Structure formats: structure tokens, C-alpha cells
CSV table of C-alpha atoms in Angstrom, one decimal:
chain,number,residue,atom,x,y,z
X,1,UNK,CA,14.7,-70.8,33.8
X,2,UNK,CA,12.4,-73.0,31.6
X,3,UNK,CA,8.9,-72.0,31.0
X,4,UNK,CA,7.6,-75.5,31.3
X,5,UNK,CA,8.5,-77.5,34.4
X,6,UNK,CA,7.8,-81.2,34.7
X,7,UNK,CA,6.0,-82.8,37.4
X,8,UNK,CA,8.3,-83.2,40.6
X,9,UNK,CA,6.7,-86.5,41.5
X,10,UNK,CA,7.0,-89.4,38.8
X,11,UNK,CA,7.0,-93.0,38.9
X,12,UNK,CA,10.4,-94.7,38.3
X,13,UNK,CA,9.2,-95.8,34.9
X,14,UNK,CA,8.4,-92.3,34.1
X,15,UNK,CA,11.4,-90.4,35.3
X,16,UNK,CA,11.7,-87.3,33.1
X,17,UNK,CA,14.8,-86.2,31.3
X,18,UNK,CA,16.2,-82.7,31.8
X,19,UNK,CA,13.9,-80.1,29.9
X,20,UNK,CA,15.7,-77.9,27.4
X,21,UNK,CA,15.5,-74.2,27.1
X,22,UNK,CA,15.1,-73.4,23.4
X,23,UNK,CA,15.7,-69.7,22.5
X,24,UNK,CA,18.0,-69.1,25.3
X,25,UNK,CA,21.5,-70.2,24.2
X,26,UNK,CA,21.7,-73.5,26.1
X,27,UNK,CA,23.2,-76.4,24.2
X,28,UNK,CA,20.4,-78.2,22.3
X,29,UNK,CA,19.9,-82.0,23.0
X,30,UNK,CA,22.2,-84.3,21.1
X,31,UNK,CA,21.0,-84.5,17.4
X,32,UNK,CA,22.8,-87.9,16.9
X,33,UNK,CA,26.1,-88.7,15.1
X,34,UNK,CA,24.8,-87.3,11.8
X,35,UNK,CA,22.0,-85.2,10.3
X,36,UNK,CA,21.0,-88.3,8.3
X,37,UNK,CA,20.7,-90.5,11.2
X,38,UNK,CA,18.7,-88.0,13.2
X,39,UNK,CA,16.3,-87.7,10.2
X,40,UNK,CA,15.8,-91.5,10.1
X,41,UNK,CA,15.0,-91.3,13.9
X,42,UNK,CA,12.5,-88.7,13.3
X,43,UNK,CA,10.6,-90.9,10.9
X,44,UNK,CA,10.5,-93.8,13.5
X,45,UNK,CA,7.3,-94.0,15.7
X,46,UNK,CA,8.0,-94.5,19.3
X,47,UNK,CA,5.4,-96.0,21.6
X,48,UNK,CA,4.6,-92.6,22.9
X,49,UNK,CA,4.1,-91.4,19.2
X,50,UNK,CA,1.7,-94.4,18.6
X,51,UNK,CA,-0.3,-93.4,21.6
X,52,UNK,CA,-0.7,-89.9,20.3
X,53,UNK,CA,-1.9,-91.2,16.9
X,54,UNK,CA,-4.4,-93.4,18.6
X,55,UNK,CA,-5.8,-90.5,20.4
X,56,UNK,CA,-5.8,-88.5,17.2
X,57,UNK,CA,-7.8,-91.3,15.5
X,58,UNK,CA,-10.3,-91.4,18.2
X,59,UNK,CA,-11.0,-87.8,18.1
X,60,UNK,CA,-11.4,-87.9,14.3
X,61,UNK,CA,-13.9,-90.7,14.6
X,62,UNK,CA,-15.9,-88.7,17.2
X,63,UNK,CA,-16.0,-85.8,14.8
X,64,UNK,CA,-17.1,-88.0,11.9
X,65,UNK,CA,-19.9,-89.6,14.0
X,66,UNK,CA,-21.0,-86.1,15.0
X,67,UNK,CA,-21.1,-85.0,11.4
X,68,UNK,CA,-23.0,-88.0,10.5
X,69,UNK,CA,-25.7,-87.5,13.2
X,70,UNK,CA,-25.9,-83.8,12.3
X,71,UNK,CA,-27.1,-84.3,8.9
X,72,UNK,CA,-30.1,-86.3,10.3
X,73,UNK,CA,-30.9,-84.3,13.3
X,74,UNK,CA,-30.3,-80.7,12.0
X,75,UNK,CA,-31.1,-80.8,8.2
X,76,UNK,CA,-31.2,-77.5,6.3
X,77,UNK,CA,-35.0,-78.0,5.6
X,78,UNK,CA,-36.7,-79.3,8.7
X,79,UNK,CA,-39.5,-80.9,6.7
X,80,UNK,CA,-37.1,-82.9,4.5
X,81,UNK,CA,-37.4,-86.7,4.4
X,82,UNK,CA,-33.9,-87.3,3.1
X,83,UNK,CA,-30.7,-85.9,4.9
X,84,UNK,CA,-28.0,-84.0,3.2
X,85,UNK,CA,-24.9,-85.9,1.7
X,86,UNK,CA,-22.4,-87.5,4.0
X,87,UNK,CA,-19.9,-84.8,3.3
X,88,UNK,CA,-22.2,-81.8,3.4
X,89,UNK,CA,-21.5,-81.0,7.0
X,90,UNK,CA,-17.8,-80.2,6.0
X,91,UNK,CA,-18.8,-77.7,3.2
X,92,UNK,CA,-19.3,-74.5,5.1
X,93,UNK,CA,-18.0,-70.9,5.2
X,94,UNK,CA,-14.3,-70.7,4.1
X,95,UNK,CA,-14.2,-74.0,2.4
X,96,UNK,CA,-16.1,-72.4,-0.5
X,97,UNK,CA,-13.2,-70.0,-1.2
X,98,UNK,CA,-10.7,-72.6,-1.1
X,99,UNK,CA,-12.5,-75.0,-3.5
X,100,UNK,CA,-13.3,-72.0,-5.9
X,101,UNK,CA,-9.6,-71.1,-5.9
X,102,UNK,CA,-8.4,-74.6,-6.4
X,103,UNK,CA,-11.0,-75.2,-9.2
X,104,UNK,CA,-11.1,-71.9,-11.0
X,105,UNK,CA,-8.1,-70.0,-9.9
X,106,UNK,CA,-7.9,-66.5,-8.4
X,107,UNK,CA,-9.1,-64.5,-11.3
X,108,UNK,CA,-11.2,-66.7,-13.5
X,109,UNK,CA,-12.0,-65.2,-16.9
X,110,UNK,CA,-10.3,-61.9,-16.0
X,111,UNK,CA,-12.6,-61.4,-13.1
X,112,UNK,CA,-11.3,-59.5,-10.1
X,113,UNK,CA,-12.0,-57.0,-7.2
X,114,UNK,CA,-13.2,-54.3,-9.7
X,115,UNK,CA,-16.5,-56.3,-10.3
X,116,UNK,CA,-19.5,-56.0,-8.1
X,117,UNK,CA,-20.1,-59.0,-5.7
X,118,UNK,CA,-16.4,-60.1,-5.9
X,119,UNK,CA,-15.7,-62.7,-3.2
X,120,UNK,CA,-12.4,-61.4,-2.2
X,121,UNK,CA,-10.8,-64.8,-2.7
X,122,UNK,CA,-7.2,-63.3,-2.9
X,123,UNK,CA,-7.4,-62.9,0.8
X,124,UNK,CA,-6.5,-66.7,1.0
X,125,UNK,CA,-2.9,-67.7,0.5
X,126,UNK,CA,-2.3,-70.2,-2.3
X,127,UNK,CA,-0.6,-73.0,-0.4
X,128,UNK,CA,-3.7,-75.0,0.6
X,129,UNK,CA,-5.7,-74.4,-2.7
X,130,UNK,CA,-2.7,-75.6,-4.7
X,131,UNK,CA,-2.3,-78.8,-2.7
X,132,UNK,CA,-6.1,-79.3,-2.9
X,133,UNK,CA,-5.9,-79.1,-6.7
X,134,UNK,CA,-3.1,-81.6,-6.8
X,135,UNK,CA,-4.8,-84.0,-4.5
X,136,UNK,CA,-8.1,-83.6,-6.5
X,137,UNK,CA,-6.3,-85.3,-9.4
X,138,UNK,CA,-6.4,-88.6,-7.3
X,139,UNK,CA,-9.5,-87.9,-5.3
X,140,UNK,CA,-12.1,-86.6,-7.7
X,141,UNK,CA,-14.5,-85.3,-5.0
X,142,UNK,CA,-13.3,-81.9,-3.9
X,143,UNK,CA,-14.5,-82.2,-0.2
X,144,UNK,CA,-13.1,-85.6,0.3
X,145,UNK,CA,-9.8,-84.2,-1.1
X,146,UNK,CA,-9.8,-81.5,1.4
X,147,UNK,CA,-10.7,-83.8,4.2
X,148,UNK,CA,-7.8,-86.2,3.2
X,149,UNK,CA,-5.4,-83.3,3.4
X,150,UNK,CA,-6.6,-82.2,6.8
X,151,UNK,CA,-6.6,-85.8,8.1
X,152,UNK,CA,-2.9,-86.6,7.0
X,153,UNK,CA,-1.7,-83.1,8.1
X,154,UNK,CA,-3.4,-83.3,11.4
X,155,UNK,CA,-1.6,-86.6,12.2
X,156,UNK,CA,1.8,-85.0,11.5
X,157,UNK,CA,0.9,-81.8,13.5
X,158,UNK,CA,-0.1,-83.7,16.7
X,159,UNK,CA,3.1,-86.0,16.4
X,160,UNK,CA,5.3,-82.8,16.0
X,161,UNK,CA,3.5,-81.2,18.9
X,162,UNK,CA,3.9,-84.1,21.2
X,163,UNK,CA,7.7,-84.3,20.4
X,164,UNK,CA,8.0,-80.6,21.1
X,165,UNK,CA,6.3,-81.0,24.4
X,166,UNK,CA,8.3,-84.0,25.4
X,167,UNK,CA,11.6,-82.1,24.5
X,168,UNK,CA,10.5,-79.1,26.5
X,169,UNK,CA,9.1,-80.9,29.6
X,170,UNK,CA,11.2,-84.0,29.6
X,171,UNK,CA,8.2,-86.0,30.7
X,172,UNK,CA,7.0,-89.2,28.9
X,173,UNK,CA,3.3,-88.1,29.2
X,174,UNK,CA,3.7,-84.5,28.2
X,175,UNK,CA,3.2,-85.2,24.5
X,176,UNK,CA,0.0,-87.0,25.1
X,177,UNK,CA,-1.3,-84.3,27.4
X,178,UNK,CA,-0.3,-81.4,25.0
X,179,UNK,CA,-2.0,-83.4,22.0
X,180,UNK,CA,-5.1,-84.0,24.2
X,181,UNK,CA,-5.6,-80.4,24.9
X,182,UNK,CA,-5.2,-79.3,21.3
X,183,UNK,CA,-7.5,-82.0,20.0
X,184,UNK,CA,-10.3,-81.3,22.6
X,185,UNK,CA,-10.0,-77.6,22.3
X,186,UNK,CA,-13.1,-75.6,21.5
X,187,UNK,CA,-12.2,-74.9,17.9
X,188,UNK,CA,-10.6,-78.3,17.2
X,189,UNK,CA,-13.1,-79.0,14.5
X,190,UNK,CA,-11.2,-76.8,12.2
X,191,UNK,CA,-8.3,-79.3,12.4
X,192,UNK,CA,-10.6,-82.0,10.8
X,193,UNK,CA,-12.3,-80.0,8.1
X,194,UNK,CA,-11.0,-78.6,4.7
X,195,UNK,CA,-9.2,-75.5,6.3
X,196,UNK,CA,-5.7,-74.4,6.6
X,197,UNK,CA,-5.0,-74.9,10.4
X,198,UNK,CA,-3.9,-78.5,10.1
X,199,UNK,CA,-1.8,-78.1,7.1
X,200,UNK,CA,-0.1,-75.1,8.6
X,201,UNK,CA,0.6,-76.8,11.8
X,202,UNK,CA,2.0,-79.9,9.9
X,203,UNK,CA,4.6,-77.6,8.5
X,204,UNK,CA,5.1,-75.0,11.3
X,205,UNK,CA,5.6,-77.5,14.1
X,206,UNK,CA,8.2,-79.7,12.5
X,207,UNK,CA,10.0,-76.4,11.4
X,208,UNK,CA,10.1,-75.3,15.1
X,209,UNK,CA,11.3,-78.8,16.1
X,210,UNK,CA,14.0,-78.6,13.5
X,211,UNK,CA,15.0,-75.1,14.8
X,212,UNK,CA,15.4,-76.5,18.3
X,213,UNK,CA,17.9,-79.1,16.9
X,214,UNK,CA,19.7,-76.4,14.8
X,215,UNK,CA,18.8,-77.9,11.4
X,216,UNK,CA,18.3,-74.4,10.0
X,217,UNK,CA,18.0,-75.3,6.3
X,218,UNK,CA,15.1,-77.7,7.2
X,219,UNK,CA,13.4,-75.2,9.5
X,220,UNK,CA,13.7,-72.5,6.9
X,221,UNK,CA,12.3,-74.7,4.1
X,222,UNK,CA,9.3,-75.8,6.3
X,223,UNK,CA,8.7,-72.3,7.4
X,224,UNK,CA,8.6,-71.1,3.8
X,225,UNK,CA,6.1,-73.7,3.0
X,226,UNK,CA,4.1,-72.7,6.0
X,227,UNK,CA,4.1,-69.2,4.7
X,228,UNK,CA,2.4,-70.3,1.6
X,229,UNK,CA,-0.6,-71.5,3.6
X,230,UNK,CA,-1.1,-68.6,6.1
X,231,UNK,CA,0.4,-65.3,6.7
X,232,UNK,CA,1.2,-66.6,10.2
X,233,UNK,CA,4.1,-68.4,8.5
X,234,UNK,CA,5.9,-65.1,8.3
X,235,UNK,CA,5.6,-64.8,12.1
X,236,UNK,CA,6.9,-68.3,12.5
X,237,UNK,CA,9.8,-67.4,10.3
X,238,UNK,CA,10.5,-64.3,12.5
X,239,UNK,CA,10.5,-66.4,15.6
X,240,UNK,CA,12.9,-68.9,14.1
X,241,UNK,CA,15.3,-66.1,13.1
X,242,UNK,CA,15.3,-64.8,16.6
X,243,UNK,CA,15.9,-68.3,17.9
X,244,UNK,CA,18.9,-68.4,15.5
X,245,UNK,CA,20.3,-65.1,16.7
X,246,UNK,CA,19.9,-66.1,20.3
X,247,UNK,CA,21.7,-69.5,19.8
X,248,UNK,CA,24.4,-68.6,17.3
X,249,UNK,CA,27.8,-69.0,18.7
X,250,UNK,CA,30.5,-69.0,15.9
X,251,UNK,CA,30.9,-66.9,12.8
X,252,UNK,CA,30.8,-70.0,10.8
X,253,UNK,CA,27.2,-70.7,11.6
X,254,UNK,CA,26.1,-67.2,10.4
X,255,UNK,CA,26.0,-68.7,6.9
X,256,UNK,CA,22.7,-70.3,7.9
X,257,UNK,CA,21.2,-66.8,8.2
X,258,UNK,CA,20.8,-66.9,4.5
X,259,UNK,CA,18.4,-69.8,4.7
X,260,UNK,CA,16.2,-67.9,7.1
X,261,UNK,CA,15.4,-65.3,4.5
X,262,UNK,CA,13.6,-68.0,2.4
X,263,UNK,CA,10.3,-67.8,4.0
X,264,UNK,CA,9.9,-64.3,2.7
X,265,UNK,CA,9.9,-65.5,-0.8
X,266,UNK,CA,6.5,-67.0,-1.0
X,267,UNK,CA,4.9,-63.8,0.3
X,268,UNK,CA,6.9,-61.8,-2.2
X,269,UNK,CA,5.9,-64.0,-5.1
X,270,UNK,CA,2.3,-63.9,-4.1
X,271,UNK,CA,2.2,-60.1,-3.8
X,272,UNK,CA,3.9,-59.9,-7.2
X,273,UNK,CA,1.2,-62.3,-8.7
X,274,UNK,CA,-1.6,-60.2,-7.2
X,275,UNK,CA,0.0,-57.0,-8.4
X,276,UNK,CA,0.2,-58.4,-12.1
X,277,UNK,CA,-3.6,-59.0,-12.0
X,278,UNK,CA,-4.9,-56.1,-10.0
X,279,UNK,CA,-2.2,-53.5,-10.1
X,280,UNK,CA,-2.2,-53.3,-6.4
X,281,UNK,CA,0.8,-54.5,-4.4
X,282,UNK,CA,-1.3,-54.7,-1.2
X,283,UNK,CA,-4.1,-56.5,-3.0
X,284,UNK,CA,-4.1,-59.3,-0.1
X,285,UNK,CA,-4.6,-56.6,2.5
X,286,UNK,CA,-7.2,-54.8,0.4
X,287,UNK,CA,-9.2,-58.1,0.0
X,288,UNK,CA,-9.0,-58.6,3.9
X,289,UNK,CA,-10.4,-55.0,4.4
X,290,UNK,CA,-13.2,-55.4,1.8
X,291,UNK,CA,-14.4,-58.7,2.9
X,292,UNK,CA,-13.6,-59.0,6.7
X,293,UNK,CA,-13.2,-55.3,7.9
X,294,UNK,CA,-9.6,-56.1,8.6
X,295,UNK,CA,-8.4,-52.4,8.3
X,296,UNK,CA,-6.0,-51.2,10.8
X,297,UNK,CA,-7.4,-49.8,14.1
X,298,UNK,CA,-5.7,-49.2,17.4
X,299,UNK,CA,-5.8,-52.0,19.8
X,300,UNK,CA,-8.1,-50.3,22.3
X,301,UNK,CA,-10.5,-49.3,19.5
X,302,UNK,CA,-10.7,-53.0,18.4
X,303,UNK,CA,-11.3,-54.1,21.9
X,304,UNK,CA,-14.0,-51.5,22.6
X,305,UNK,CA,-16.0,-52.3,19.3
X,306,UNK,CA,-15.7,-56.0,20.2
X,307,UNK,CA,-16.9,-55.5,23.8
X,308,UNK,CA,-19.9,-53.4,22.6
X,309,UNK,CA,-20.8,-56.1,20.1
X,310,UNK,CA,-20.5,-58.7,22.8
X,311,UNK,CA,-22.4,-57.0,25.7
X,312,UNK,CA,-24.4,-54.0,24.4
X,313,UNK,CA,-27.3,-56.1,22.9
X,314,UNK,CA,-26.7,-54.7,19.4
X,315,UNK,CA,-26.1,-58.1,17.9
X,316,UNK,CA,-28.2,-61.2,17.7
X,317,UNK,CA,-27.5,-63.6,20.8
X,318,UNK,CA,-25.5,-66.0,18.5
X,319,UNK,CA,-23.1,-63.3,17.3
X,320,UNK,CA,-22.9,-61.7,20.7
X,321,UNK,CA,-21.8,-65.1,22.0
X,322,UNK,CA,-19.1,-65.3,19.3
X,323,UNK,CA,-17.9,-61.9,20.2
X,324,UNK,CA,-17.6,-62.9,23.8
X,325,UNK,CA,-15.5,-65.9,22.7
X,326,UNK,CA,-13.2,-63.6,20.8
X,327,UNK,CA,-12.7,-61.5,23.9
X,328,UNK,CA,-12.0,-64.5,26.0
X,329,UNK,CA,-9.6,-66.0,23.4
X,330,UNK,CA,-7.7,-62.6,23.2
X,331,UNK,CA,-7.4,-62.5,27.1
X,332,UNK,CA,-6.0,-65.9,27.1
X,333,UNK,CA,-3.5,-65.0,24.5
X,334,UNK,CA,-2.4,-62.0,26.5
X,335,UNK,CA,-2.0,-64.1,29.6
X,336,UNK,CA,0.1,-66.5,27.7
X,337,UNK,CA,2.2,-63.7,26.3
X,338,UNK,CA,2.9,-62.3,29.8
X,339,UNK,CA,3.9,-65.8,31.0
X,340,UNK,CA,6.2,-66.1,28.0
X,341,UNK,CA,7.8,-62.7,28.7
X,342,UNK,CA,8.1,-63.7,32.4
X,343,UNK,CA,10.2,-66.7,31.5
X,344,UNK,CA,12.1,-64.9,28.8
X,345,UNK,CA,11.1,-67.2,26.0
X,346,UNK,CA,11.7,-64.5,23.4
X,347,UNK,CA,11.1,-66.5,20.2
X,348,UNK,CA,7.8,-67.7,21.3
X,349,UNK,CA,7.0,-64.2,22.7
X,350,UNK,CA,7.7,-62.8,19.1
X,351,UNK,CA,5.6,-65.4,17.5
X,352,UNK,CA,2.6,-64.9,19.8
X,353,UNK,CA,3.0,-61.1,19.9
X,354,UNK,CA,2.9,-60.8,16.1
X,355,UNK,CA,-0.3,-63.0,16.1
X,356,UNK,CA,-2.0,-60.9,18.7
X,357,UNK,CA,-1.1,-57.6,17.0
X,358,UNK,CA,-2.5,-58.8,13.7
X,359,UNK,CA,-5.7,-60.2,15.2
X,360,UNK,CA,-6.1,-57.3,17.6
X,361,UNK,CA,-5.9,-54.4,15.4
X,362,UNK,CA,-8.8,-54.9,13.0
X,363,UNK,CA,-12.2,-53.1,13.1
X,364,UNK,CA,-13.2,-55.8,15.8
X,365,UNK,CA,-11.9,-59.2,16.7
X,366,UNK,CA,-12.5,-62.0,14.3
X,367,UNK,CA,-11.4,-65.7,14.4
X,368,UNK,CA,-9.2,-65.4,17.4
X,369,UNK,CA,-10.6,-68.6,18.9
X,370,UNK,CA,-9.6,-70.4,15.7
X,371,UNK,CA,-6.1,-68.9,15.9
X,372,UNK,CA,-5.5,-70.4,19.3
X,373,UNK,CA,-5.0,-73.7,17.4
X,374,UNK,CA,-1.6,-72.4,16.0
X,375,UNK,CA,-0.5,-71.2,19.4
X,376,UNK,CA,1.5,-74.2,20.3
X,377,UNK,CA,3.0,-72.7,23.5
X,378,UNK,CA,-0.5,-72.6,24.9
X,379,UNK,CA,-0.9,-76.4,24.6
X,380,UNK,CA,2.4,-77.2,26.0
X,381,UNK,CA,1.9,-74.7,29.0
X,382,UNK,CA,-1.4,-76.5,29.7
X,383,UNK,CA,0.3,-79.8,29.6
X,384,UNK,CA,3.0,-78.6,32.0
X,385,UNK,CA,0.3,-77.3,34.3
X,386,UNK,CA,-1.6,-80.6,34.3
X,387,UNK,CA,1.6,-82.4,35.1
X,388,UNK,CA,1.8,-80.3,38.3
X,389,UNK,CA,-1.8,-80.4,39.0
X,390,UNK,CA,-3.3,-83.7,37.6
X,391,UNK,CA,-6.8,-82.6,38.4
X,392,UNK,CA,-6.5,-79.8,35.8
X,393,UNK,CA,-7.1,-82.4,33.0
X,394,UNK,CA,-10.3,-83.6,34.5
X,395,UNK,CA,-11.5,-80.1,35.0
X,396,UNK,CA,-10.6,-79.1,31.4
X,397,UNK,CA,-12.4,-82.1,30.1
X,398,UNK,CA,-15.6,-81.5,32.2
X,399,UNK,CA,-15.8,-77.8,31.3
X,400,UNK,CA,-14.3,-77.8,27.8
X,401,UNK,CA,-15.8,-80.9,26.1
X,402,UNK,CA,-19.4,-79.5,26.2
X,403,UNK,CA,-18.2,-76.3,24.7
X,404,UNK,CA,-16.2,-78.2,22.0
X,405,UNK,CA,-19.2,-80.1,21.1
X,406,UNK,CA,-21.2,-76.9,20.6
X,407,UNK,CA,-18.8,-75.4,18.5
X,408,UNK,CA,-18.4,-78.5,16.4
X,409,UNK,CA,-22.3,-78.8,16.0
X,410,UNK,CA,-22.6,-75.1,15.1
X,411,UNK,CA,-20.0,-75.4,12.3
X,412,UNK,CA,-21.1,-78.8,11.0
X,413,UNK,CA,-24.6,-77.5,10.7
X,414,UNK,CA,-23.6,-74.2,9.0
X,415,UNK,CA,-24.9,-72.0,11.8
X,416,UNK,CA,-21.7,-70.2,12.7
X,417,UNK,CA,-20.1,-67.4,10.8
X,418,UNK,CA,-16.5,-68.6,11.8
């Protein structure tokens, strides 16, 4: 039984096609007479694709306008008579790590974790900084180069999400609805700034789409690239491998399993690189522990500490509110996981479970609301729900847009510790 069910009532011009059941062993939708022809078709923009891109451009424009106003209304110095630069609102928090890596490398001048005050930059995977350095050759301003990467990657990501939603739900408006929920989600600002979420989704979602069409070499290659951007790429690779195992039918197709080992290569090479400079095979995890308290703790211990930080009045109100958001995001992830298990969507279950385990076993919860951006089953589930209950979209917009605006402003003004 499919997880996502299209609306039972549609206009004749919007009659849905039969939804597919990726990850179950059902026959996939026809991929065309040849792989080459299907790839050409994937590059064409349908009217539905163009509508999603138009929605994407409108939301980018809204964020840019907000950033422009923020530099005038919320200057760093309240007594200043001159606002910050146009790109200053996009230069906060993790952006400094990415630009330092892209500009100076991981261990400039032999520096490293043995030095006092080390910034633990090796906690960030090299995919985004490497691309940032390459784009900087053409775009001299570092921040502008990062924004360009996220802008282009975000367009690819929303297109791929929309196509996955239409494939799952078989409804012509499913893609637009899934993209709308993603682009207006509370942490959507991270898709527009120089962070890794947009680039990761631009690789991960096409990889998942390729896996649904059984294009295993393409899926594995894109997943390997995603694994250079975020550790979540390894979770994606595991989900794709499980999808392969659940859909493989003949011995001849088992040769594709060799391709699915490819995503492990970037992580292995990065570990080898860090070991060569630090002597520590787990240098990435060590940096996570030093800089962000991401040492392993039992799930209930992490929940308890986060709950205390959120409600025991030991933190400033801003931080307490952030911890409350962490708890809410974890709760949403657990509900989604239960729904996926109920529908036996095992590849998506594996992907989400690995995400929740990684995020829910630290000292306390951190960056889970941001992580919801890469939980694509969430946005498709919301799209399916809104097709069955049209008022849901209105409710989500009325309740969610104010929260999205607050999060966007707190990031653009540098008042949120992300």
C-alpha cells in the first residue's frame, strides 16, 4: 500500500496517474525506450516544472528583500548611520568555516587541533568548500560565490523534489505542493545562504529519483557526490542500497551492487586525509565532539538534557526557544518514521532512522530543525495530506509563515546560533 495517496476527487484535467511504490518490488514506471532518451526527457522542463521554478524564484526574491531590509532595520550598531554591506546578512555562523576552508584549506601553515583556539573546521565535509573555491575563480566575492551555488543548487533540488512527489502521488499539483512546503518551512532560509543543504539536496534528490527508475550507476554517482557534502550522504547511500535489494529480481542485475559501494569512497578518502594530518582516523568525529558536544549519549539522555535546557529556565530565553524547536523537530521526525514504518517504506525508514539516530544521540539536540530540510518524505507526506485536505495548505501558511519569517530574520541579523 503506498504511503502517499492522491486526492480521490480531481477535475478531469487533473486526473492523476497511478502512484508508484518505490522500495517495494513493484515494477517501476517506464523509463523510456533507452537510457539516453530518458535522460534527455529529464532535462526538459514541463509546464509543472516551470511552475515550481517560478515559485522558487518568488521565495528567493522574498528572502533577498528581507535581507536588504534587515541590514537597515537591525544594524549591528544601533547608532550607525550607514547599513552593513548588501551581502553582510548572509555571512553568519557556519559560513565562516566554509569560506576559511575554501580560502586557506583545512590545516593552513601546519595548524591543527593541537593548537589552542582551533576552530574544528575538519568537522565540515570538503564537497561544498571545494566547489566554493572553484566558483570563486569566476566570482571573486566569496559570499556571492556561495550564494550562487545555493541558488543554482536549490533550483535543481526543488525540481527533483517536485518530480519525486508527482511520481509518488500521481497528481499534477503534487510537485508544486511539496515544493511549497519545503520552501516555506521554518528553516528554509538555509537553502538560500551559503550552507550545504541546497547543494546536498541538489545531489541527493536526483540520486533518489534515478534509483526509482533503476539507473543504479547514476544514483550511486550522485550519492557519492552527496557524501562529499554531508555525512547524510552515507545514509542516502544506505537507503539506495536497500532499495536495490528490495527491487532486484535477476542475478544479472546484481552487478549493479558494485556501483552502490561507490558512496563510501569519499568518506574513506576524507578520513585518510585527516589521518595524514592529525594522526587520528576519527578526526572528523573528534572535531564534532570538541566544537559541538556531539559525543555519543543514549537517546533518552539527549532528550532529557534538551528538555531541561528548553523548560528548566537554565538558558536565556532565546536559547530555550531554540531547544524547544529542537524537541518539536525530533517529535515530527519520530512521527514521520512511524508513518513510514506503518506503510513499509523501508528505504525511507532506513534513511530517516539513521538521521534521527545521528541527531538524537549527542549531548543534547542540535540543528534538527535544519535537518528537516533533507527529510524529503516529510514534504511529500505533507503534499499528500494537503491533497486530501485542501485546507491544510491554508492552515500551514497562516501558522508557518510567521515562524519562517522569525527564523529568517534571526539568521540574517546574526542573532541565532543555528
